[in-house]
C-alpha positions as semicolon CSV with decimal commas, in nm:
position;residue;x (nm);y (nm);z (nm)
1;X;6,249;14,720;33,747
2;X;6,624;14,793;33,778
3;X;6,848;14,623;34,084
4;X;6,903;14,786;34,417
5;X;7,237;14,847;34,339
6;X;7,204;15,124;34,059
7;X;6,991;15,293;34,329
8;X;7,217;15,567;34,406
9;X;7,337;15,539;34,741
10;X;7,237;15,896;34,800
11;X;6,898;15,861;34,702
12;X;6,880;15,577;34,916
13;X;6,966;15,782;35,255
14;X;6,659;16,048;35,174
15;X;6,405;15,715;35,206
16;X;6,202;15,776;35,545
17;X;5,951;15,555;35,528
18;X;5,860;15,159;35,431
19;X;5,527;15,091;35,342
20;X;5,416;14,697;35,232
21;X;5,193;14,443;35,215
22;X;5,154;14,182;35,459
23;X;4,968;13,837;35,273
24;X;5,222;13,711;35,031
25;X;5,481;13,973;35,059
26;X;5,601;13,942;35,443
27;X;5,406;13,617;35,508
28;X;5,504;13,279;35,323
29;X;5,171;13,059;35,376
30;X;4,994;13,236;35,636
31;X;5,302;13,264;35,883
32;X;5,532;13,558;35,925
33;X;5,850;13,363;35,912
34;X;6,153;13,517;36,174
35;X;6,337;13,645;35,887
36;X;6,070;13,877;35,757
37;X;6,031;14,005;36,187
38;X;6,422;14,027;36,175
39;X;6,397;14,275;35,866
40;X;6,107;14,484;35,995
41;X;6,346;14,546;36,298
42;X;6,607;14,583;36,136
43;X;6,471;14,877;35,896
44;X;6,313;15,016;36,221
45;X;6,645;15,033;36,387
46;X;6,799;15,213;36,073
47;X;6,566;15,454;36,114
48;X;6,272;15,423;35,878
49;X;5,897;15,451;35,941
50;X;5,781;15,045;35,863
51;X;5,383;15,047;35,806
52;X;5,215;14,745;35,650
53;X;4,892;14,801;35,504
54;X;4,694;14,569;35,417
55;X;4,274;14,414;35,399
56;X;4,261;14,264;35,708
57;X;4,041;14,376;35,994
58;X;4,066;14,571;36,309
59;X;4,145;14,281;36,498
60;X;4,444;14,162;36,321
61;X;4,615;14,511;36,293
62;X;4,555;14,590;36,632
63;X;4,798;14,303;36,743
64;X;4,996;14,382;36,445
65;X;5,044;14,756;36,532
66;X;5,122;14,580;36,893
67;X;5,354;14,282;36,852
68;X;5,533;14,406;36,549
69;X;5,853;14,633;36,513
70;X;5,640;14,882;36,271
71;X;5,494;15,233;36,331
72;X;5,146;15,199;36,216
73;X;4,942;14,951;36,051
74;X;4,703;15,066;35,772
75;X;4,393;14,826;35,774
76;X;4,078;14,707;35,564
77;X;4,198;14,857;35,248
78;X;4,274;15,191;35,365
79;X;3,990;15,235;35,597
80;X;4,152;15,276;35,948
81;X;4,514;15,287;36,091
82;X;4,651;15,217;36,415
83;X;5,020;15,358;36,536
């Protein structure tokens, strides 16, 4: 893995789309803290496509794909999506 900053800032500009995983990676011990929330909005509002995908169930990616800033929420390991 090389840093950000040798990404070329022109390569950078032709990303459309953000796709990560929720336990671990945007939560810290079960919690999505405000800084994480701040940086989904704040890569919606550049204009990127955020999705999260992750193994939890309907239920939890329905208010996901509700109360977050995201586009869509990819759930139960790839079995259904909600946008």
């Amino acid at each position: 893995m090389r840093p950000l900053s040798e990404f070329p800032l022109s390569e950078r500009r032709r990303v459309a789309w953000v796709l990560t995983d929720i336990d671990d990676t945007l939560t810290s011990g079960g919690r999505l803290p405000a800084v994480a929330y701040a940086a989904l909005e704040r890569l919606q509002g550049a204009g990127l496509r955020v999705v999260p995908i992750t193994g939890r169930p309907a239920g939890w990616c329905d208010h996901i794909a509700r109360m977050w800033p995201v586009d869509a929420v990819v759930g139960e390991n790839g079995a259904f999506y909600f946008w």
